[in-house]
mmCIF file with all atom_site columns, C-alpha atoms in Angstrom:
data_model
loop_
_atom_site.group_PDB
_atom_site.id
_atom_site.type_symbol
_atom_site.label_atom_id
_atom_site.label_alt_id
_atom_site.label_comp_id
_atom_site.label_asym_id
_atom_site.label_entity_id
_atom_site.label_seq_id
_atom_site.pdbx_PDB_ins_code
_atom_site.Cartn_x
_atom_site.Cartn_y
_atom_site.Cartn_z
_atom_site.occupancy
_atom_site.B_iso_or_equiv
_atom_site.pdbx_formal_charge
_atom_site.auth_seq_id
_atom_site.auth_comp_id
_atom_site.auth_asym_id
_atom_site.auth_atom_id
_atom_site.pdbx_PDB_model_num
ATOM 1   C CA . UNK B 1 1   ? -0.806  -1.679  -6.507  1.00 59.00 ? 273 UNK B CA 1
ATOM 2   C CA . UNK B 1 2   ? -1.098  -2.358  -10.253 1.00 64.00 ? 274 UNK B CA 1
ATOM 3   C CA . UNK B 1 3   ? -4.402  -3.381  -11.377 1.00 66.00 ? 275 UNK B CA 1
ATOM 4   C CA . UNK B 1 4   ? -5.076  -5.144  -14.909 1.00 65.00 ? 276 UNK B CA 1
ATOM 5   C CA . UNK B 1 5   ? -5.158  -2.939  -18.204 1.00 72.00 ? 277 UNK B CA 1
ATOM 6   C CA . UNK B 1 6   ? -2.601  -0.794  -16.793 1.00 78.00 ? 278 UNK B CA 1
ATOM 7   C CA . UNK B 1 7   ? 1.007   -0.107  -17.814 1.00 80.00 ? 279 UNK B CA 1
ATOM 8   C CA . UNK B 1 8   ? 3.988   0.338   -15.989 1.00 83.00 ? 280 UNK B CA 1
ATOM 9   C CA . UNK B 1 9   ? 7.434   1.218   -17.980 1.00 85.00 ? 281 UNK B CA 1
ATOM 10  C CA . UNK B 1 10  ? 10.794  -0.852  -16.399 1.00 84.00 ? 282 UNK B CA 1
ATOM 11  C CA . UNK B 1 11  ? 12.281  2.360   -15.228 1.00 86.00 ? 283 UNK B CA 1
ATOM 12  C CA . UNK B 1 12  ? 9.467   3.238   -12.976 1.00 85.00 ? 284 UNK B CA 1
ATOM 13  C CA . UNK B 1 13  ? 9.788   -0.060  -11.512 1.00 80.00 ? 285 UNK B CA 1
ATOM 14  C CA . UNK B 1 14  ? 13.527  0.156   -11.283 1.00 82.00 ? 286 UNK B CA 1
ATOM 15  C CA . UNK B 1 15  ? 12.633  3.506   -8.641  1.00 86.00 ? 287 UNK B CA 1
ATOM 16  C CA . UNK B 1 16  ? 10.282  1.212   -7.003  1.00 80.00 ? 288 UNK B CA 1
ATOM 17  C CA . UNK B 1 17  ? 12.770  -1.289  -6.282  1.00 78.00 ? 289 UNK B CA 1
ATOM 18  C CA . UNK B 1 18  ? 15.362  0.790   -5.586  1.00 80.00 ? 290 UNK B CA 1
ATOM 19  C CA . UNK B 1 19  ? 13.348  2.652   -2.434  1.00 77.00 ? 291 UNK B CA 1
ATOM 20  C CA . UNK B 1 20  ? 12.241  -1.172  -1.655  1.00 71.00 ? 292 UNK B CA 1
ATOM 21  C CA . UNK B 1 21  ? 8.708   -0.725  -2.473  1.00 76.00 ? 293 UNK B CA 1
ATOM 22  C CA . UNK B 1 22  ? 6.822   -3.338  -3.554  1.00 73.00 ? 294 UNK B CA 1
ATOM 23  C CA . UNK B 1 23  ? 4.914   -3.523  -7.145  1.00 78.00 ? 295 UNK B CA 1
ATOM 24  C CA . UNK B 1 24  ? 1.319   -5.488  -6.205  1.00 75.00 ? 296 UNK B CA 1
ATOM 25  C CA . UNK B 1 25  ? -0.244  -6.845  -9.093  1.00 76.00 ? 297 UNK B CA 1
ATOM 26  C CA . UNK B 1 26  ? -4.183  -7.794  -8.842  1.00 74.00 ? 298 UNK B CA 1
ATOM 27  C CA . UNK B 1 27  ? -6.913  -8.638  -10.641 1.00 72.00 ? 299 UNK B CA 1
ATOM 28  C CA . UNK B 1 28  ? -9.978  -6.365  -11.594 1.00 68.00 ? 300 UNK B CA 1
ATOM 29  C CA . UNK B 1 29  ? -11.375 -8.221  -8.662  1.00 64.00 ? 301 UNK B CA 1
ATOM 30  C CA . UNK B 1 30  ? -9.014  -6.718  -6.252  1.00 63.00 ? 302 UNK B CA 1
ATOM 31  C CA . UNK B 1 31  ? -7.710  -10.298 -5.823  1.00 66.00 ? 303 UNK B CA 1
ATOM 32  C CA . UNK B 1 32  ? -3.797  -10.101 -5.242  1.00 69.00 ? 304 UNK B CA 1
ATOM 33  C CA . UNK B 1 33  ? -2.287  -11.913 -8.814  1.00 72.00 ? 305 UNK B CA 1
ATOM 34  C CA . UNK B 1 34  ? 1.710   -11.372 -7.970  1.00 75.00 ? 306 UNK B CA 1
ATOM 35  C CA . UNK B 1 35  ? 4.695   -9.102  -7.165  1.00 72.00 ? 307 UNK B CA 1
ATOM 36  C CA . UNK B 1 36  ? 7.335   -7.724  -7.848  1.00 76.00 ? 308 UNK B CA 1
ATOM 37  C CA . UNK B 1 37  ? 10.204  -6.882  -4.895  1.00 66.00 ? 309 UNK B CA 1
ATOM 38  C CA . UNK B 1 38  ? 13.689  -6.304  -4.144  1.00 66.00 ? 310 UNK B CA 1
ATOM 39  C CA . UNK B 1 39  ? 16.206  -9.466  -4.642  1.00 60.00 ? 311 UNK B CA 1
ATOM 40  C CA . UNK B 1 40  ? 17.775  -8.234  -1.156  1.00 60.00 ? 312 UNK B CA 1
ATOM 41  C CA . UNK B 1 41  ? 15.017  -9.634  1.137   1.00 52.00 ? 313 UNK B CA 1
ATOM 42  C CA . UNK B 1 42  ? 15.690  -7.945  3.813   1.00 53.00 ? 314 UNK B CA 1
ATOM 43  C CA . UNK B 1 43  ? 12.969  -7.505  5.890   1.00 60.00 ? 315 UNK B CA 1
ATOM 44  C CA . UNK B 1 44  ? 10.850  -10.258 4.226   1.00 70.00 ? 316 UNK B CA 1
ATOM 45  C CA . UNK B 1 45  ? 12.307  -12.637 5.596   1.00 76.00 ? 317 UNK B CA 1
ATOM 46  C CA . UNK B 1 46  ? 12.827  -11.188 9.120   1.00 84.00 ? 318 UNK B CA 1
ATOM 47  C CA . UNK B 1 47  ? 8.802   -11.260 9.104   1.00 85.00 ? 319 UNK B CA 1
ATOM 48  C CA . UNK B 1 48  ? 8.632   -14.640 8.060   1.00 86.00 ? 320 UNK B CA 1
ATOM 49  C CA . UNK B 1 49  ? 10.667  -15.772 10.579  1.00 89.00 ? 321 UNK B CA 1
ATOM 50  C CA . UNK B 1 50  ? 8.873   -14.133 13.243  1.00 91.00 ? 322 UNK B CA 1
ATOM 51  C CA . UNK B 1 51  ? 5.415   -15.223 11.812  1.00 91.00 ? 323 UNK B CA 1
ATOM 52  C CA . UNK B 1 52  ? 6.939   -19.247 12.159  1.00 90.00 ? 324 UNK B CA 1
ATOM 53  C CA . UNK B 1 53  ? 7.667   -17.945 15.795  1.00 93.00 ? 325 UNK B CA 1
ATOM 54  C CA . UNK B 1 54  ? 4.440   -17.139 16.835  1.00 94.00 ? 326 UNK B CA 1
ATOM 55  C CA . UNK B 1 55  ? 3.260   -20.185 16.673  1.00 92.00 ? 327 UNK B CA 1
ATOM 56  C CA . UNK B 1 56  ? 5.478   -21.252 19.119  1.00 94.00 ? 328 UNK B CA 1
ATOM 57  C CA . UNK B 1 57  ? 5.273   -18.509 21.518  1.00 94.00 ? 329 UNK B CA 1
ATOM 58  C CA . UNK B 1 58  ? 2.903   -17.218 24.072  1.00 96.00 ? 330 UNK B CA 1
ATOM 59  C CA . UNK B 1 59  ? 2.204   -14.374 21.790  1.00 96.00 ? 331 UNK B CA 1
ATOM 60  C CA . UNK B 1 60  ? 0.641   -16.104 19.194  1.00 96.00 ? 332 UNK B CA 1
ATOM 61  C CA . UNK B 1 61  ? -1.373  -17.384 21.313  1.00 97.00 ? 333 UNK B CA 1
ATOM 62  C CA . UNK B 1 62  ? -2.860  -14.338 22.731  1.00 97.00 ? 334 UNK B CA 1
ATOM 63  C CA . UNK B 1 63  ? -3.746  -13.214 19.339  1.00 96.00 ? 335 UNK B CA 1
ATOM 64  C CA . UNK B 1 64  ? -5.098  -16.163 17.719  1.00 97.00 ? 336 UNK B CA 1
ATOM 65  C CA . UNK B 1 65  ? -7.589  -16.623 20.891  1.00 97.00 ? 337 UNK B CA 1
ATOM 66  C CA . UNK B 1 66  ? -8.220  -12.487 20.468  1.00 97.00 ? 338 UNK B CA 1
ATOM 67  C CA . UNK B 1 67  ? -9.410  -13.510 16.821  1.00 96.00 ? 339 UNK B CA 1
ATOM 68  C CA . UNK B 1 68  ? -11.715 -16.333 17.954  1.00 97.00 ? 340 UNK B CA 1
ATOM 69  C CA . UNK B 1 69  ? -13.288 -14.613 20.657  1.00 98.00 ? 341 UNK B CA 1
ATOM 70  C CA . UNK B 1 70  ? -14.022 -11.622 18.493  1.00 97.00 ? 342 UNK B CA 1
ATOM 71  C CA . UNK B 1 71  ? -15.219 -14.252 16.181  1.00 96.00 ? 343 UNK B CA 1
ATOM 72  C CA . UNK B 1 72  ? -17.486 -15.726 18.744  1.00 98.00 ? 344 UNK B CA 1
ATOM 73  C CA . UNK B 1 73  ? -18.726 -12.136 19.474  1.00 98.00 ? 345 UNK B CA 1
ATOM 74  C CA . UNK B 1 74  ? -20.238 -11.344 16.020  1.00 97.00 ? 346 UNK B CA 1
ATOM 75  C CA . UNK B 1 75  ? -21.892 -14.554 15.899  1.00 97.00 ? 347 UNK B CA 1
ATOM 76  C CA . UNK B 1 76  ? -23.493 -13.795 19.060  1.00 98.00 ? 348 UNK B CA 1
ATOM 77  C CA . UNK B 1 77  ? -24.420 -10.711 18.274  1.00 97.00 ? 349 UNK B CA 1
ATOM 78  C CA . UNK B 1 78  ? -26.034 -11.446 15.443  1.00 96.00 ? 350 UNK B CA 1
ATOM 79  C CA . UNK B 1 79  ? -28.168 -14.377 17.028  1.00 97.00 ? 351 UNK B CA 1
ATOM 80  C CA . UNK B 1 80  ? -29.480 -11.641 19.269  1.00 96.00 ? 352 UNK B CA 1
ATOM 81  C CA . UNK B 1 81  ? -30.152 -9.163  16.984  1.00 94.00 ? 353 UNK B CA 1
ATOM 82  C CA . UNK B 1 82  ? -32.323 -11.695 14.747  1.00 93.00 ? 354 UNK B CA 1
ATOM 83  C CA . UNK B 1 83  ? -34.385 -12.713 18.531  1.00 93.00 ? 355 UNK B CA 1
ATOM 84  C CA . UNK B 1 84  ? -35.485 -9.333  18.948  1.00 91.00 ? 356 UNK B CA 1
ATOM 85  C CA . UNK B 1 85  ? -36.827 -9.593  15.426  1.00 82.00 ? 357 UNK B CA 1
ATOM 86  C CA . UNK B 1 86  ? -38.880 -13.168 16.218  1.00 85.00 ? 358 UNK B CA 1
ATOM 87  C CA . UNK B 1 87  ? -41.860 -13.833 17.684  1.00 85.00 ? 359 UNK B CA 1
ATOM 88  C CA . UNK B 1 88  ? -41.968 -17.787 16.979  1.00 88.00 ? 360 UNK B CA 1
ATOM 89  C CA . UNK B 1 89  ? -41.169 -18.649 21.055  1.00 90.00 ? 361 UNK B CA 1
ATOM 90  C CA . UNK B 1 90  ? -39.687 -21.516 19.669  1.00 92.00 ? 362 UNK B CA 1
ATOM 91  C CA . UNK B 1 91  ? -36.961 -20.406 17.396  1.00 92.00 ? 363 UNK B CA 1
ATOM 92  C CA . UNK B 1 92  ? -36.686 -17.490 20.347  1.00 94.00 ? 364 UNK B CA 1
ATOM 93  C CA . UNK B 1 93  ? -35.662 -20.122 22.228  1.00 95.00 ? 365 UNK B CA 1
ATOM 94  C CA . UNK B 1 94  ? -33.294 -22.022 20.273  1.00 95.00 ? 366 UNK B CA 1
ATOM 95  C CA . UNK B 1 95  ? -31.429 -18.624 19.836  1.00 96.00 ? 367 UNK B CA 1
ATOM 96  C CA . UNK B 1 96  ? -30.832 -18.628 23.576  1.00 96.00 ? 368 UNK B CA 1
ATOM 97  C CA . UNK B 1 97  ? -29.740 -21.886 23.565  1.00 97.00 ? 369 UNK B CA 1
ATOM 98  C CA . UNK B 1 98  ? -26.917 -21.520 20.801  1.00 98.00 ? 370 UNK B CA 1
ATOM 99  C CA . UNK B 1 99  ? -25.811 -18.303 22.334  1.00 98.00 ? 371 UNK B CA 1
ATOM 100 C CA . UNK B 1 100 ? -25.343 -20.378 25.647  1.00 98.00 ? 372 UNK B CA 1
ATOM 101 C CA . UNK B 1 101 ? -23.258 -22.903 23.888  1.00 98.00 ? 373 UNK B CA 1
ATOM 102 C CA . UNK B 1 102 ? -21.131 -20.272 22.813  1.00 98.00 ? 374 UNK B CA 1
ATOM 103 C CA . UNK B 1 103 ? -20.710 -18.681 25.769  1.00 98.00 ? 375 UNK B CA 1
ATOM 104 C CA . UNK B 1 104 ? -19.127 -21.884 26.603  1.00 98.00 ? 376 UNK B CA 1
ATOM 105 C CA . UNK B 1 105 ? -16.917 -22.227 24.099  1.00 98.00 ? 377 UNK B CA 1
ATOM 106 C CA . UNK B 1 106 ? -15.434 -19.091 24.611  1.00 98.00 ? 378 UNK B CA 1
ATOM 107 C CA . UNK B 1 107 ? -15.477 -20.211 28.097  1.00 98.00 ? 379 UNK B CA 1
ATOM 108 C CA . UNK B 1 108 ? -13.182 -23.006 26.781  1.00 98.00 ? 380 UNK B CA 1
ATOM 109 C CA . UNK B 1 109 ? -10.805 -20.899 24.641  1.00 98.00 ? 381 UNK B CA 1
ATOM 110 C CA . UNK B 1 110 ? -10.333 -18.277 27.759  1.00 97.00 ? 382 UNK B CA 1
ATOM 111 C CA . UNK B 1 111 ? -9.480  -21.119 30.589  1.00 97.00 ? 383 UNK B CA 1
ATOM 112 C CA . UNK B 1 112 ? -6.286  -22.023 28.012  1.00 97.00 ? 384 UNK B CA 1
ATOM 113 C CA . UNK B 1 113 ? -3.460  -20.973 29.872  1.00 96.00 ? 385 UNK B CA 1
ATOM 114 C CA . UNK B 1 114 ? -1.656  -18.071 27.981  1.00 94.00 ? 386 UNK B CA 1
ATOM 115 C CA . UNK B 1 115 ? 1.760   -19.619 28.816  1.00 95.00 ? 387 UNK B CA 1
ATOM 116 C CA . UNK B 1 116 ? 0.939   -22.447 26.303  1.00 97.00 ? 388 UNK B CA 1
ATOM 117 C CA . UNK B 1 117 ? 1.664   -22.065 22.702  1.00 96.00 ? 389 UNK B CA 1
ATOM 118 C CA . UNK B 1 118 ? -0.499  -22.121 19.432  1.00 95.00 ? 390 UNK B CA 1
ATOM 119 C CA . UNK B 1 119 ? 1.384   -25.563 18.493  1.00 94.00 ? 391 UNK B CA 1
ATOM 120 C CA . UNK B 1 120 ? 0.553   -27.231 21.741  1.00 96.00 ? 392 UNK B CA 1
ATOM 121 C CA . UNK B 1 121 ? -3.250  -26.628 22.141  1.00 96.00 ? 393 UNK B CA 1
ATOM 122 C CA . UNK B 1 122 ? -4.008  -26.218 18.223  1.00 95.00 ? 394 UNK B CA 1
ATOM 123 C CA . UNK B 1 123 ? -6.617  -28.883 18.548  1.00 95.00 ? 395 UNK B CA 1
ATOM 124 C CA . UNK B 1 124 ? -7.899  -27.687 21.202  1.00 96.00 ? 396 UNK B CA 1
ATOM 125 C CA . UNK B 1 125 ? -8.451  -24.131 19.515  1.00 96.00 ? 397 UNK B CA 1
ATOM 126 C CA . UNK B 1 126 ? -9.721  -26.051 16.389  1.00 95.00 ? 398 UNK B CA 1
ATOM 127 C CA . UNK B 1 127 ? -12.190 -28.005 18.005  1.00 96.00 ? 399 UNK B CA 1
ATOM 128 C CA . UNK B 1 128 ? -13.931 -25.455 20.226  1.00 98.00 ? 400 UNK B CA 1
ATOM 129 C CA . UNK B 1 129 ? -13.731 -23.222 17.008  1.00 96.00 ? 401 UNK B CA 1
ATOM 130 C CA . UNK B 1 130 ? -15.489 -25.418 15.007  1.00 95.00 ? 402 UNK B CA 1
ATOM 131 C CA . UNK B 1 131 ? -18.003 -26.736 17.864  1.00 97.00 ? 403 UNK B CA 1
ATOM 132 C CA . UNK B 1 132 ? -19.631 -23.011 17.859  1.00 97.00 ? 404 UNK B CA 1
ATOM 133 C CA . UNK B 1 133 ? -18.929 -22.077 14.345  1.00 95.00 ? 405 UNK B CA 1
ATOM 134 C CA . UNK B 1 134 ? -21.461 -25.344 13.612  1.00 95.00 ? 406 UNK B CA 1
ATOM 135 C CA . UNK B 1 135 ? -24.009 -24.533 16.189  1.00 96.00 ? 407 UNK B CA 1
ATOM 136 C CA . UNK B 1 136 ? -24.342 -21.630 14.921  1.00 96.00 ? 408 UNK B CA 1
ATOM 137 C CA . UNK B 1 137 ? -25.176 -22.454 11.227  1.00 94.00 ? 409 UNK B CA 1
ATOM 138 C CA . UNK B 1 138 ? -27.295 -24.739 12.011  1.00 93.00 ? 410 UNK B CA 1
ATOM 139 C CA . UNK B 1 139 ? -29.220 -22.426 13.948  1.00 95.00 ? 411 UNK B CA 1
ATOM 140 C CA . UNK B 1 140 ? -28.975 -19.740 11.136  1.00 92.00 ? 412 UNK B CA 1
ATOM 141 C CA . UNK B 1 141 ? -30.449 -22.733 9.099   1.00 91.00 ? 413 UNK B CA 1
ATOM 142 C CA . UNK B 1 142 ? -33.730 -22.968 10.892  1.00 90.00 ? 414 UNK B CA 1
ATOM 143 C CA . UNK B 1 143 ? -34.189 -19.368 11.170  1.00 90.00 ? 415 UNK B CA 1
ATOM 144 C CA . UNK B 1 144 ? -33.966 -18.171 7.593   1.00 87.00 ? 416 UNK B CA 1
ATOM 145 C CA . UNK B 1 145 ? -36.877 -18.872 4.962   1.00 87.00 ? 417 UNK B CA 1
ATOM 146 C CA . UNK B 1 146 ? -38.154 -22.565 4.763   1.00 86.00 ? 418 UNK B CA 1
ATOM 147 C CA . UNK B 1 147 ? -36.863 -22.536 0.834   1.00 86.00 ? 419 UNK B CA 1
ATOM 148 C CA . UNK B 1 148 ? -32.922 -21.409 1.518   1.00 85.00 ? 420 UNK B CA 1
ATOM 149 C CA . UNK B 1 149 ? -33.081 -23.992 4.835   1.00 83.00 ? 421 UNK B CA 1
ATOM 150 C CA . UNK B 1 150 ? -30.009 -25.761 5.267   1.00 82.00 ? 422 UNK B CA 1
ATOM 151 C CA . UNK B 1 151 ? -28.611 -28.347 7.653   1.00 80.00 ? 423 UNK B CA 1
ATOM 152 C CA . UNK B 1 152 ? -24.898 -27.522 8.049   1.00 80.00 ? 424 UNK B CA 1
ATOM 153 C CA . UNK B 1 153 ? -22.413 -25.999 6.023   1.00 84.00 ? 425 UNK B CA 1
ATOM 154 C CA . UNK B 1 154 ? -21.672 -27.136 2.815   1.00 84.00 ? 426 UNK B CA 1
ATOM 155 C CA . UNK B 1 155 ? -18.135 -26.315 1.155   1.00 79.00 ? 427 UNK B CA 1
ATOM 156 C CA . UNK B 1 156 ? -16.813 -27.964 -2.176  1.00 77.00 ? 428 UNK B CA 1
ATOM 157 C CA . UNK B 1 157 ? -19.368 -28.221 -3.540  1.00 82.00 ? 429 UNK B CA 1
ATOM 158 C CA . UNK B 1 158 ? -22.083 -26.120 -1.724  1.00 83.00 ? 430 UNK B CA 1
ATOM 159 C CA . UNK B 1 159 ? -25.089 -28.113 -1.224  1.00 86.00 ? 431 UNK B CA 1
ATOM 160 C CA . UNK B 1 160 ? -27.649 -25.357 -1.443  1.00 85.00 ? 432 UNK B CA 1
ATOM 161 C CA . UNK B 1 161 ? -28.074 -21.858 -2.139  1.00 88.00 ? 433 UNK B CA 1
ATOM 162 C CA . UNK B 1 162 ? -27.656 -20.356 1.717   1.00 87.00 ? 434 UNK B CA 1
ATOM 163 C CA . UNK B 1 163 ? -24.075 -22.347 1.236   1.00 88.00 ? 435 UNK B CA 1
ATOM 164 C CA . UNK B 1 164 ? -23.184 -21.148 -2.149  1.00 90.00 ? 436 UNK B CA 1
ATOM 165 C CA . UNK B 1 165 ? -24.009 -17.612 -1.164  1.00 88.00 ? 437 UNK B CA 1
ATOM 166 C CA . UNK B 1 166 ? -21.311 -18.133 2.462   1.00 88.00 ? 438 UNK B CA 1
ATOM 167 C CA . UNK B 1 167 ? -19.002 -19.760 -0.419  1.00 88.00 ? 439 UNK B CA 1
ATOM 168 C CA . UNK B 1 168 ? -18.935 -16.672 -2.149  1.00 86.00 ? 440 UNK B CA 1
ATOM 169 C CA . UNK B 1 169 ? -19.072 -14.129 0.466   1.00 88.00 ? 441 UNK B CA 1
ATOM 170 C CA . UNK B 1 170 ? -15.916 -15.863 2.234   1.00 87.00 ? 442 UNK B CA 1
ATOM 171 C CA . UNK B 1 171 ? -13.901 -15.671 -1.047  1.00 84.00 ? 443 UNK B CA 1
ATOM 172 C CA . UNK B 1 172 ? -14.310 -12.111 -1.486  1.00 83.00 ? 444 UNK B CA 1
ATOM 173 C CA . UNK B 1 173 ? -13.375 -11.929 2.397   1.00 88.00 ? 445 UNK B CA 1
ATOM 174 C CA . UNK B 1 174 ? -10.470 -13.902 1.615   1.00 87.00 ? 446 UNK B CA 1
ATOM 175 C CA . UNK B 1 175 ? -9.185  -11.685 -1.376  1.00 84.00 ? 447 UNK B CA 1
ATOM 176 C CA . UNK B 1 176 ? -9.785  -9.088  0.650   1.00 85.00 ? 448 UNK B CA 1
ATOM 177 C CA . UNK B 1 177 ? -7.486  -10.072 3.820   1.00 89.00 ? 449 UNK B CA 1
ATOM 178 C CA . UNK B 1 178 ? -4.704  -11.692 1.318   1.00 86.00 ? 450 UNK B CA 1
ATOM 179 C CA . UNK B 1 179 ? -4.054  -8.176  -0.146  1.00 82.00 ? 451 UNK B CA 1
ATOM 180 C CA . UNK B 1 180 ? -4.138  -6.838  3.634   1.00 86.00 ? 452 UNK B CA 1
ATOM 181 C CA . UNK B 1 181 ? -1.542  -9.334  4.077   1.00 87.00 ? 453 UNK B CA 1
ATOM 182 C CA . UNK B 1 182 ? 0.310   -8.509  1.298   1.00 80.00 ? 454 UNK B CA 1
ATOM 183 C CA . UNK B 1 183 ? 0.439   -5.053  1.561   1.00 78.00 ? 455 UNK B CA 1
ATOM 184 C CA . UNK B 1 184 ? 1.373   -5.090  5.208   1.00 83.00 ? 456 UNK B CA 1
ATOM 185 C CA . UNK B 1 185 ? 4.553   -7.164  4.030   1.00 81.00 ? 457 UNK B CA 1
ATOM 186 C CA . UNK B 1 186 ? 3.187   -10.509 6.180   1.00 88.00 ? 458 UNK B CA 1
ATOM 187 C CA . UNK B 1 187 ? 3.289   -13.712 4.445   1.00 88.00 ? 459 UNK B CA 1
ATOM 188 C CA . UNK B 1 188 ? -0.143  -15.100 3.620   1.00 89.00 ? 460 UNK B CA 1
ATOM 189 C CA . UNK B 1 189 ? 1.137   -18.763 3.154   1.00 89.00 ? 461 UNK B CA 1
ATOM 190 C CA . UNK B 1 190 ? 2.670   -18.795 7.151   1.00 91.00 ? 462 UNK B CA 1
ATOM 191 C CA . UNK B 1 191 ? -0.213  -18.868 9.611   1.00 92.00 ? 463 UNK B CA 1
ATOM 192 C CA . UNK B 1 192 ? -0.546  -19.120 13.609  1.00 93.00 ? 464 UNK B CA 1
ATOM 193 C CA . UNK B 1 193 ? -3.012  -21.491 13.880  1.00 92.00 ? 465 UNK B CA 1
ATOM 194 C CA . UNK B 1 194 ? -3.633  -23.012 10.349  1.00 90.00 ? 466 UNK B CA 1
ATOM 195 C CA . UNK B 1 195 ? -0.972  -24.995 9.522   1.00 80.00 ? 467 UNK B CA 1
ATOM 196 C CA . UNK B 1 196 ? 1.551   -24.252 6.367   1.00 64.00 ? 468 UNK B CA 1
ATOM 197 C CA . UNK B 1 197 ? 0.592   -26.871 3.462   1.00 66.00 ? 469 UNK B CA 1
ATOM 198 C CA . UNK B 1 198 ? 1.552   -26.209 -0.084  1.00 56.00 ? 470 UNK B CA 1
ATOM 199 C CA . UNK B 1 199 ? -0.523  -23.767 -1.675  1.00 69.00 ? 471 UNK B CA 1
ATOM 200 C CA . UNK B 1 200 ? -2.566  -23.153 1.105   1.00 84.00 ? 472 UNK B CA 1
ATOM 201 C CA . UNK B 1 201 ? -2.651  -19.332 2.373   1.00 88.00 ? 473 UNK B CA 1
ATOM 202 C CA . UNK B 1 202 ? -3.061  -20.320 5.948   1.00 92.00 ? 474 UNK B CA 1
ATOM 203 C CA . UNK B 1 203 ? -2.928  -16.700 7.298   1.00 92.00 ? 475 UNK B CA 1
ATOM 204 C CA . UNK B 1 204 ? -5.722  -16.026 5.438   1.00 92.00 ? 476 UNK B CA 1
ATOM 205 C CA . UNK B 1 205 ? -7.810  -18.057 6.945   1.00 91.00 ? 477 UNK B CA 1
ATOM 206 C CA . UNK B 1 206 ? -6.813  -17.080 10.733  1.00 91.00 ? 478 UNK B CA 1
ATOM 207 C CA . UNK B 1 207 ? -7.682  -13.595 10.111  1.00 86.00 ? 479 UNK B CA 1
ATOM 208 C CA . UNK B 1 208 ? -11.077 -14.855 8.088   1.00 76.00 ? 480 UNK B CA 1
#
């Protein structure tokens, strides 16, 4: 990995390329920028094709519902560690009743069969995804202080500071799982569940 301000003469990447190893270029941010890699693919593209084929196979499946439910987890987990630290019954209360809903949507996502495919039950995925992903912020936005409440999440643009603070803290996420991706030779731009637009690094966001 080549960061800026450094220099790298065309002979040592001639040895790189020669022993196939890729040249990662990124910014001072750690934020992947390019690369440089053998013309013989090779490998590359056996990974990419087996990255389409998960999202027609059982496998993919199995993983992408491993990454929600672990997903699920932490949210939970948090919820409970900020009731032991509230005394309001009220919001107490309201705790327990987001971590019940989801419970059940991770009810949901374990009842899909795990002979189905990713590209058969996407919406289904999606959708129980998203239901606890917004009960949960909008729980998180009666429990934090009155002045950073929020009603929902807010993306482009970020409607208040709570939001702008997620916006940033999920971009340096992001960077951080691209140059995973990158280094472990997968394909950021070829996701499971996220489908494959132009420019959009849909792997990213199924391990984010």
């Amino acid at each position: 990995m080549i960061t800026i301000h450094a220099a790298l003469t065309t002979d040592a990447i001639e040895l790189a390329l020669e022993y196939n190893i890729d040249i990662i270029f990124l910014k001072n941010t750690g934020q992947p920028m390019g690369r440089v890699w053998h013309s013989k693919l090779g490998s590359i593209s056996t990974i990419r094709r087996k990255q389409l084929f998960l999202q027609d196979s059982p496998l993919g499946l199995q993983l992408v519902k491993e990454w929600i439910l672990e997903k699920m987890d932490n949210q939970i987990r948090l919820l409970k560690k900020l009731e032991v630290n509230r005394r309001d019954d009220e919001k107490r209360a309201i705790i327990r009743d987001t971590i019940e809903k989801i419970e059940k949507q991770k009810a949901n996502i374990m009842s899909i069969n795990n002979k189905e495919t990713v590209n058969n039950v996407r919406n289904m995925l999606l959708g129980y995804e998203g239901t606890a992903g917004r009960v949960y912020f909008e729980t998180l936005g009666k429990l934090i202080p009155e002045k950073y409440a929020f009603e929902a999440r807010s993306r482009n643009p970020a409607k208040d500071p709570f939001n702008c603070m997620l916006n940033y803290s999920y971009g340096i996420l992001y960077s951080s799982v691209e140059k995973a991706c990158i280094i472990a030779g997968l394909d950021p731009y070829i996701g499971i569940m996220h489908t494959d637009n132009y420019n959009k690094k849909a792997l990213v966001y199924d391990y984010g």
